[in-house]
Amino acid sequence: MKNITHNEIRALIREILEKNNDTNHIGDDDALISSGRLDSLDIAELMIYLQDEYGINTAKSDPDFYNKLDSIESITQYINQHN
């Protein structure tokens, strides 16, 4: 089981945002999905990363699943709880 840090997720999110020319500050609790900073392709990239790196099945039927992954903090917590 790999324990993940905020820095790892922050680096991934910054990389994704920079591809979209979004260089604005991103805080650990800032909304990513609900704010529209991550679009559907970005979300797909994040889901593939979670699946490949941490074995987290992202094909969830939980309607609240994406809300659980809406910030660096929530992504980190989700990974550490489910990994």
mmCIF file of N, CA, C and O in Angstrom:
data_model
loop_
_atom_site.group_PDB
_atom_site.id
_atom_site.type_symbol
_atom_site.label_atom_id
_atom_site.label_comp_id
_atom_site.label_asym_id
_atom_site.label_seq_id
_atom_site.Cartn_x
_atom_site.Cartn_y
_atom_site.Cartn_z
ATOM 1 N N MET A 1 0.838 -1.171 0.000
ATOM 2 C CA MET A 1 0.000 0.000 0.000
ATOM 3 C C MET A 1 0.886 1.239 0.000
ATOM 4 O O MET A 1 1.769 1.390 0.813
ATOM 5 N N LYS A 2 0.634 2.138 -0.931
ATOM 6 C CA LYS A 2 1.415 3.356 -1.057
ATOM 7 C C LYS A 2 0.648 4.520 -0.450
ATOM 8 O O LYS A 2 -0.484 4.786 -0.822
ATOM 9 N N ASN A 3 1.255 5.183 0.507
ATOM 10 C CA ASN A 3 0.649 6.358 1.111
ATOM 11 C C ASN A 3 1.032 7.563 0.262
ATOM 12 O O ASN A 3 2.185 7.743 -0.085
ATOM 13 N N ILE A 4 0.053 8.351 -0.095
ATOM 14 C CA ILE A 4 0.304 9.484 -0.987
ATOM 15 C C ILE A 4 0.290 10.789 -0.204
ATOM 16 O O ILE A 4 -0.396 10.900 0.809
ATOM 17 N N THR A 5 1.048 11.739 -0.697
ATOM 18 C CA THR A 5 1.113 13.038 -0.043
ATOM 19 C C THR A 5 0.414 14.096 -0.900
ATOM 20 O O THR A 5 0.199 13.902 -2.094
ATOM 21 N N HIS A 6 0.083 15.190 -0.249
ATOM 22 C CA HIS A 6 -0.513 16.323 -0.963
ATOM 23 C C HIS A 6 0.411 16.791 -2.084
ATOM 24 O O HIS A 6 -0.067 17.195 -3.144
ATOM 25 N N ASN A 7 1.725 16.750 -1.848
ATOM 26 C CA ASN A 7 2.668 17.237 -2.851
ATOM 27 C C ASN A 7 2.584 16.447 -4.149
ATOM 28 O O ASN A 7 2.700 17.020 -5.233
ATOM 29 N N GLU A 8 2.393 15.134 -4.050
ATOM 30 C CA GLU A 8 2.277 14.310 -5.256
ATOM 31 C C GLU A 8 1.026 14.676 -6.056
ATOM 32 O O GLU A 8 1.088 14.827 -7.271
ATOM 33 N N ILE A 9 -0.084 14.820 -5.374
ATOM 34 C CA ILE A 9 -1.331 15.172 -6.054
ATOM 35 C C ILE A 9 -1.262 16.606 -6.565
ATOM 36 O O ILE A 9 -1.695 16.910 -7.677
ATOM 37 N N ARG A 10 -0.713 17.503 -5.771
ATOM 38 C CA ARG A 10 -0.565 18.897 -6.196
ATOM 39 C C ARG A 10 0.249 18.984 -7.483
ATOM 40 O O ARG A 10 -0.115 19.712 -8.417
ATOM 41 N N ALA A 11 1.335 18.233 -7.570
ATOM 42 C CA ALA A 11 2.166 18.247 -8.776
ATOM 43 C C ALA A 11 1.390 17.736 -9.984
ATOM 44 O O ALA A 11 1.477 18.307 -11.075
ATOM 45 N N LEU A 12 0.618 16.664 -9.801
ATOM 46 C CA LEU A 12 -0.194 16.132 -10.891
ATOM 47 C C LEU A 12 -1.232 17.148 -11.344
ATOM 48 O O LEU A 12 -1.385 17.407 -12.541
ATOM 49 N N ILE A 13 -1.932 17.762 -10.398
ATOM 50 C CA ILE A 13 -2.974 18.733 -10.736
ATOM 51 C C ILE A 13 -2.362 19.950 -11.423
ATOM 52 O O ILE A 13 -2.898 20.443 -12.418
ATOM 53 N N ARG A 14 -1.231 20.417 -10.935
ATOM 54 C CA ARG A 14 -0.561 21.555 -11.592
ATOM 55 C C ARG A 14 -0.196 21.205 -13.026
ATOM 56 O O ARG A 14 -0.354 22.017 -13.933
ATOM 57 N N GLU A 15 0.309 20.004 -13.238
ATOM 58 C CA GLU A 15 0.676 19.558 -14.581
ATOM 59 C C GLU A 15 -0.551 19.553 -15.501
ATOM 60 O O GLU A 15 -0.490 20.034 -16.634
ATOM 61 N N ILE A 16 -1.653 19.033 -15.004
ATOM 62 C CA ILE A 16 -2.889 18.999 -15.797
ATOM 63 C C ILE A 16 -3.364 20.419 -16.092
ATOM 64 O O ILE A 16 -3.702 20.748 -17.236
ATOM 65 N N LEU A 17 -3.382 21.278 -15.076
ATOM 66 C CA LEU A 17 -3.850 22.647 -15.273
ATOM 67 C C LEU A 17 -2.951 23.426 -16.221
ATOM 68 O O LEU A 17 -3.438 24.209 -17.049
ATOM 69 N N GLU A 18 -1.646 23.212 -16.133
ATOM 70 C CA GLU A 18 -0.713 23.923 -17.008
ATOM 71 C C GLU A 18 -0.922 23.551 -18.473
ATOM 72 O O GLU A 18 -0.707 24.375 -19.358
ATOM 73 N N LYS A 19 -1.364 22.318 -18.739
ATOM 74 C CA LYS A 19 -1.688 21.923 -20.117
ATOM 75 C C LYS A 19 -2.821 22.775 -20.670
ATOM 76 O O LYS A 19 -2.925 22.954 -21.877
ATOM 77 N N ASN A 20 -3.668 23.285 -19.770
ATOM 78 C CA ASN A 20 -4.790 24.143 -20.152
ATOM 79 C C ASN A 20 -4.451 25.624 -19.997
ATOM 80 O O ASN A 20 -5.352 26.462 -19.995
ATOM 81 N N ASN A 21 -3.168 25.923 -19.836
ATOM 82 C CA ASN A 21 -2.693 27.295 -19.631
ATOM 83 C C ASN A 21 -3.288 27.940 -18.384
ATOM 84 O O ASN A 21 -3.445 29.149 -18.323
ATOM 85 N N ASP A 22 -3.629 27.136 -17.396
ATOM 86 C CA ASP A 22 -4.134 27.631 -16.115
ATOM 87 C C ASP A 22 -2.970 27.600 -15.131
ATOM 88 O O ASP A 22 -2.598 26.547 -14.634
ATOM 89 N N THR A 23 -2.391 28.770 -14.907
ATOM 90 C CA THR A 23 -1.246 28.863 -14.001
ATOM 91 C C THR A 23 -1.620 29.575 -12.701
ATOM 92 O O THR A 23 -0.747 29.955 -11.931
ATOM 93 N N ASN A 24 -2.933 29.744 -12.467
ATOM 94 C CA ASN A 24 -3.396 30.371 -11.230
ATOM 95 C C ASN A 24 -3.061 29.488 -10.035
ATOM 96 O O ASN A 24 -2.944 28.276 -10.157
ATOM 97 N N HIS A 25 -2.953 30.122 -8.887
ATOM 98 C CA HIS A 25 -2.675 29.399 -7.643
ATOM 99 C C HIS A 25 -3.737 28.336 -7.393
ATOM 100 O O HIS A 25 -4.917 28.557 -7.679
ATOM 101 N N ILE A 26 -3.315 27.207 -6.870
ATOM 102 C CA ILE A 26 -4.251 26.150 -6.494
ATOM 103 C C ILE A 26 -3.973 25.764 -5.049
ATOM 104 O O ILE A 26 -2.861 25.358 -4.710
ATOM 105 N N GLY A 27 -4.964 25.951 -4.207
ATOM 106 C CA GLY A 27 -4.844 25.564 -2.813
ATOM 107 C C GLY A 27 -5.338 24.143 -2.612
ATOM 108 O O GLY A 27 -6.060 23.601 -3.450
ATOM 109 N N ASP A 28 -4.970 23.550 -1.509
ATOM 110 C CA ASP A 28 -5.345 22.161 -1.244
ATOM 111 C C ASP A 28 -6.853 21.954 -1.154
ATOM 112 O O ASP A 28 -7.344 20.858 -1.407
ATOM 113 N N ASP A 29 -7.595 22.990 -0.783
ATOM 114 C CA ASP A 29 -9.043 22.870 -0.644
ATOM 115 C C ASP A 29 -9.825 23.534 -1.777
ATOM 116 O O ASP A 29 -11.051 23.574 -1.740
ATOM 117 N N ASP A 30 -9.124 24.047 -2.782
ATOM 118 C CA ASP A 30 -9.805 24.687 -3.909
ATOM 119 C C ASP A 30 -10.550 23.652 -4.747
ATOM 120 O O ASP A 30 -10.033 22.565 -5.015
ATOM 121 N N ALA A 31 -11.765 24.011 -5.172
ATOM 122 C CA ALA A 31 -12.568 23.123 -6.015
ATOM 123 C C ALA A 31 -11.929 22.986 -7.393
ATOM 124 O O ALA A 31 -11.492 23.973 -7.990
ATOM 125 N N LEU A 32 -11.853 21.766 -7.867
ATOM 126 C CA LEU A 32 -11.258 21.489 -9.172
ATOM 127 C C LEU A 32 -12.308 21.139 -10.220
ATOM 128 O O LEU A 32 -12.295 21.668 -11.327
ATOM 129 N N ILE A 33 -13.210 20.254 -9.850
ATOM 130 C CA ILE A 33 -14.213 19.768 -10.798
ATOM 131 C C ILE A 33 -15.429 20.689 -10.804
ATOM 132 O O ILE A 33 -15.841 21.170 -11.861
ATOM 133 N N SER A 34 -15.984 20.961 -9.632
ATOM 134 C CA SER A 34 -17.196 21.785 -9.567
ATOM 135 C C SER A 34 -16.952 23.214 -10.040
ATOM 136 O O SER A 34 -17.875 23.880 -10.499
ATOM 137 N N SER A 35 -15.704 23.677 -9.965
ATOM 138 C CA SER A 35 -15.374 25.028 -10.425
ATOM 139 C C SER A 35 -15.136 25.080 -11.932
ATOM 140 O O SER A 35 -15.074 26.161 -12.504
ATOM 141 N N GLY A 36 -14.975 23.920 -12.542
ATOM 142 C CA GLY A 36 -14.702 23.869 -13.975
ATOM 143 C C GLY A 36 -13.225 23.967 -14.332
ATOM 144 O O GLY A 36 -12.871 24.000 -15.504
ATOM 145 N N ARG A 37 -12.354 24.002 -13.337
ATOM 146 C CA ARG A 37 -10.920 24.078 -13.647
ATOM 147 C C ARG A 37 -10.427 22.809 -14.314
ATOM 148 O O ARG A 37 -9.506 22.851 -15.119
ATOM 149 N N LEU A 38 -11.033 21.670 -13.960
ATOM 150 C CA LEU A 38 -10.738 20.420 -14.652
ATOM 151 C C LEU A 38 -11.920 20.107 -15.562
ATOM 152 O O LEU A 38 -13.053 20.041 -15.103
ATOM 153 N N ASP A 39 -11.633 19.903 -16.860
ATOM 154 C CA ASP A 39 -12.707 19.526 -17.771
ATOM 155 C C ASP A 39 -12.780 18.004 -17.852
ATOM 156 O O ASP A 39 -12.063 17.300 -17.142
ATOM 157 N N SER A 40 -13.646 17.501 -18.694
ATOM 158 C CA SER A 40 -13.876 16.056 -18.750
ATOM 159 C C SER A 40 -12.618 15.277 -19.133
ATOM 160 O O SER A 40 -12.383 14.186 -18.600
ATOM 161 N N LEU A 41 -11.799 15.811 -20.020
ATOM 162 C CA LEU A 41 -10.549 15.121 -20.384
ATOM 163 C C LEU A 41 -9.560 15.133 -19.227
ATOM 164 O O LEU A 41 -8.844 14.153 -18.999
ATOM 165 N N ASP A 42 -9.519 16.230 -18.484
ATOM 166 C CA ASP A 42 -8.654 16.315 -17.310
ATOM 167 C C ASP A 42 -9.091 15.310 -16.251
ATOM 168 O O ASP A 42 -8.265 14.656 -15.622
ATOM 169 N N ILE A 43 -10.403 15.198 -16.061
ATOM 170 C CA ILE A 43 -10.940 14.244 -15.086
ATOM 171 C C ILE A 43 -10.583 12.829 -15.515
ATOM 172 O O ILE A 43 -10.180 12.008 -14.682
ATOM 173 N N ALA A 44 -10.689 12.544 -16.805
ATOM 174 C CA ALA A 44 -10.325 11.216 -17.311
ATOM 175 C C ALA A 44 -8.847 10.935 -17.045
ATOM 176 O O ALA A 44 -8.476 9.829 -16.624
ATOM 177 N N GLU A 45 -7.985 11.933 -17.265
ATOM 178 C CA GLU A 45 -6.548 11.774 -16.991
ATOM 179 C C GLU A 45 -6.307 11.487 -15.506
ATOM 180 O O GLU A 45 -5.511 10.614 -15.159
ATOM 181 N N LEU A 46 -7.014 12.191 -14.640
ATOM 182 C CA LEU A 46 -6.901 11.968 -13.198
ATOM 183 C C LEU A 46 -7.368 10.562 -12.835
ATOM 184 O O LEU A 46 -6.704 9.862 -12.065
ATOM 185 N N MET A 47 -8.474 10.126 -13.400
ATOM 186 C CA MET A 47 -9.020 8.795 -13.095
ATOM 187 C C MET A 47 -8.065 7.691 -13.555
ATOM 188 O O MET A 47 -7.854 6.705 -12.843
ATOM 189 N N ILE A 48 -7.477 7.862 -14.732
ATOM 190 C CA ILE A 48 -6.502 6.876 -15.231
ATOM 191 C C ILE A 48 -5.289 6.831 -14.314
ATOM 192 O O ILE A 48 -4.787 5.755 -13.986
ATOM 193 N N TYR A 49 -4.828 7.988 -13.871
ATOM 194 C CA TYR A 49 -3.697 8.057 -12.943
ATOM 195 C C TYR A 49 -4.016 7.310 -11.649
ATOM 196 O O TYR A 49 -3.212 6.510 -11.172
ATOM 197 N N LEU A 50 -5.194 7.561 -11.077
ATOM 198 C CA LEU A 50 -5.573 6.902 -9.826
ATOM 199 C C LEU A 50 -5.653 5.392 -10.002
ATOM 200 O O LEU A 50 -5.245 4.630 -9.123
ATOM 201 N N GLN A 51 -6.155 4.982 -11.154
ATOM 202 C CA GLN A 51 -6.279 3.549 -11.417
ATOM 203 C C GLN A 51 -4.901 2.909 -11.619
ATOM 204 O O GLN A 51 -4.606 1.867 -11.041
ATOM 205 N N ASP A 52 -4.068 3.547 -12.424
ATOM 206 C CA ASP A 52 -2.743 2.987 -12.733
ATOM 207 C C ASP A 52 -1.799 3.011 -11.540
ATOM 208 O O ASP A 52 -1.089 2.041 -11.280
ATOM 209 N N GLU A 53 -1.774 4.119 -10.816
ATOM 210 C CA GLU A 53 -0.808 4.293 -9.732
ATOM 211 C C GLU A 53 -1.237 3.674 -8.410
ATOM 212 O O GLU A 53 -0.400 3.236 -7.631
ATOM 213 N N TYR A 54 -2.546 3.671 -8.153
ATOM 214 C CA TYR A 54 -3.020 3.265 -6.831
ATOM 215 C C TYR A 54 -4.056 2.156 -6.861
ATOM 216 O O TYR A 54 -4.554 1.758 -5.816
ATOM 217 N N GLY A 55 -4.370 1.653 -8.048
ATOM 218 C CA GLY A 55 -5.321 0.560 -8.166
ATOM 219 C C GLY A 55 -6.726 0.920 -7.722
ATOM 220 O O GLY A 55 -7.507 0.046 -7.352
ATOM 221 N N ILE A 56 -7.050 2.193 -7.766
ATOM 222 C CA ILE A 56 -8.372 2.639 -7.349
ATOM 223 C C ILE A 56 -9.311 2.542 -8.535
ATOM 224 O O ILE A 56 -9.087 3.151 -9.579
ATOM 225 N N ASN A 57 -10.359 1.736 -8.367
ATOM 226 C CA ASN A 57 -11.351 1.563 -9.411
ATOM 227 C C ASN A 57 -12.209 2.812 -9.487
ATOM 228 O O ASN A 57 -12.953 3.116 -8.556
ATOM 229 N N THR A 58 -12.103 3.521 -10.581
ATOM 230 C CA THR A 58 -12.824 4.779 -10.716
ATOM 231 C C THR A 58 -14.172 4.612 -11.400
ATOM 232 O O THR A 58 -14.878 5.586 -11.592
ATOM 233 N N ALA A 59 -14.525 3.394 -11.751
ATOM 234 C CA ALA A 59 -15.835 3.148 -12.369
ATOM 235 C C ALA A 59 -16.851 2.907 -11.258
ATOM 236 O O ALA A 59 -17.380 1.822 -11.088
ATOM 237 N N LYS A 60 -17.092 3.916 -10.482
ATOM 238 C CA LYS A 60 -17.976 3.821 -9.327
ATOM 239 C C LYS A 60 -19.399 4.184 -9.714
ATOM 240 O O LYS A 60 -19.619 5.060 -10.532
ATOM 241 N N SER A 61 -20.342 3.524 -9.105
ATOM 242 C CA SER A 61 -21.739 3.885 -9.308
ATOM 243 C C SER A 61 -22.197 4.889 -8.257
ATOM 244 O O SER A 61 -23.339 5.304 -8.248
ATOM 245 N N ASP A 62 -21.303 5.286 -7.379
ATOM 246 C CA ASP A 62 -21.590 6.269 -6.342
ATOM 247 C C ASP A 62 -21.822 7.633 -7.001
ATOM 248 O O ASP A 62 -20.904 8.196 -7.607
ATOM 249 N N PRO A 63 -23.026 8.195 -6.902
ATOM 250 C CA PRO A 63 -23.302 9.478 -7.553
ATOM 251 C C PRO A 63 -22.491 10.634 -6.973
ATOM 252 O O PRO A 63 -22.351 11.670 -7.609
ATOM 253 N N ASP A 64 -21.942 10.457 -5.786
ATOM 254 C CA ASP A 64 -21.163 11.498 -5.126
ATOM 255 C C ASP A 64 -19.658 11.319 -5.343
ATOM 256 O O ASP A 64 -18.856 12.048 -4.780
ATOM 257 N N PHE A 65 -19.270 10.367 -6.176
ATOM 258 C CA PHE A 65 -17.862 10.005 -6.358
ATOM 259 C C PHE A 65 -17.001 11.207 -6.751
ATOM 260 O O PHE A 65 -15.959 11.450 -6.152
ATOM 261 N N TYR A 66 -17.423 11.976 -7.737
ATOM 262 C CA TYR A 66 -16.590 13.093 -8.205
ATOM 263 C C TYR A 66 -16.527 14.219 -7.182
ATOM 264 O O TYR A 66 -15.528 14.929 -7.117
ATOM 265 N N ASN A 67 -17.567 14.368 -6.372
ATOM 266 C CA ASN A 67 -17.505 15.357 -5.300
ATOM 267 C C ASN A 67 -16.443 14.981 -4.274
ATOM 268 O O ASN A 67 -15.874 15.848 -3.624
ATOM 269 N N LYS A 68 -16.199 13.689 -4.130
ATOM 270 C CA LYS A 68 -15.171 13.222 -3.190
ATOM 271 C C LYS A 68 -13.765 13.488 -3.718
ATOM 272 O O LYS A 68 -12.799 13.341 -2.985
ATOM 273 N N LEU A 69 -13.661 13.855 -4.985
ATOM 274 C CA LEU A 69 -12.360 14.097 -5.609
ATOM 275 C C LEU A 69 -12.258 15.515 -6.149
ATOM 276 O O LEU A 69 -11.617 15.755 -7.161
ATOM 277 N N ASP A 70 -12.877 16.472 -5.461
ATOM 278 C CA ASP A 70 -12.971 17.828 -5.991
ATOM 279 C C ASP A 70 -11.856 18.759 -5.530
ATOM 280 O O ASP A 70 -11.838 19.917 -5.919
ATOM 281 N N SER A 71 -10.933 18.282 -4.749
ATOM 282 C CA SER A 71 -9.813 19.129 -4.314
ATOM 283 C C SER A 71 -8.595 18.243 -4.083
ATOM 284 O O SER A 71 -8.701 17.024 -3.987
ATOM 285 N N ILE A 72 -7.451 18.880 -3.985
ATOM 286 C CA ILE A 72 -6.224 18.145 -3.694
ATOM 287 C C ILE A 72 -6.372 17.418 -2.360
ATOM 288 O O ILE A 72 -6.013 16.244 -2.235
ATOM 289 N N GLU A 73 -6.933 18.092 -1.381
ATOM 290 C CA GLU A 73 -7.144 17.492 -0.061
ATOM 291 C C GLU A 73 -8.049 16.265 -0.153
ATOM 292 O O GLU A 73 -7.730 15.202 0.389
ATOM 293 N N SER A 74 -9.175 16.396 -0.841
ATOM 294 C CA SER A 74 -10.120 15.280 -0.904
ATOM 295 C C SER A 74 -9.572 14.109 -1.716
ATOM 296 O O SER A 74 -9.815 12.951 -1.380
ATOM 297 N N ILE A 75 -8.814 14.394 -2.768
ATOM 298 C CA ILE A 75 -8.194 13.321 -3.560
ATOM 299 C C ILE A 75 -7.198 12.557 -2.695
ATOM 300 O O ILE A 75 -7.193 11.329 -2.669
ATOM 301 N N THR A 76 -6.367 13.293 -1.967
ATOM 302 C CA THR A 76 -5.361 12.669 -1.107
ATOM 303 C C THR A 76 -6.024 11.805 -0.037
ATOM 304 O O THR A 76 -5.618 10.662 0.194
ATOM 305 N N GLN A 77 -7.055 12.337 0.601
ATOM 306 C CA GLN A 77 -7.769 11.571 1.618
ATOM 307 C C GLN A 77 -8.406 10.318 1.015
ATOM 308 O O GLN A 77 -8.325 9.239 1.615
ATOM 309 N N TYR A 78 -9.027 10.458 -0.140
ATOM 310 C CA TYR A 78 -9.690 9.319 -0.778
ATOM 311 C C TYR A 78 -8.684 8.214 -1.087
ATOM 312 O O TYR A 78 -8.928 7.044 -0.804
ATOM 313 N N ILE A 79 -7.554 8.570 -1.643
ATOM 314 C CA ILE A 79 -6.528 7.588 -1.982
ATOM 315 C C ILE A 79 -6.041 6.888 -0.716
ATOM 316 O O ILE A 79 -5.944 5.659 -0.679
ATOM 317 N N ASN A 80 -5.736 7.647 0.300
ATOM 318 C CA ASN A 80 -5.208 7.057 1.534
ATOM 319 C C ASN A 80 -6.229 6.179 2.254
ATOM 320 O O ASN A 80 -5.861 5.238 2.939
ATOM 321 N N GLN A 81 -7.505 6.457 2.084
ATOM 322 C CA GLN A 81 -8.552 5.633 2.692
ATOM 323 C C GLN A 81 -8.827 4.374 1.899
ATOM 324 O O GLN A 81 -9.233 3.356 2.466
ATOM 325 N N HIS A 82 -8.650 4.421 0.582
ATOM 326 C CA HIS A 82 -9.043 3.307 -0.281
ATOM 327 C C HIS A 82 -7.852 2.554 -0.884
ATOM 328 O O HIS A 82 -8.028 1.709 -1.732
ATOM 329 N N ASN A 83 -6.672 2.858 -0.454
ATOM 330 C CA ASN A 83 -5.491 2.214 -1.018
ATOM 331 C C ASN A 83 -4.902 1.243 -0.012
ATOM 332 O O ASN A 83 -4.838 1.406 1.116
#
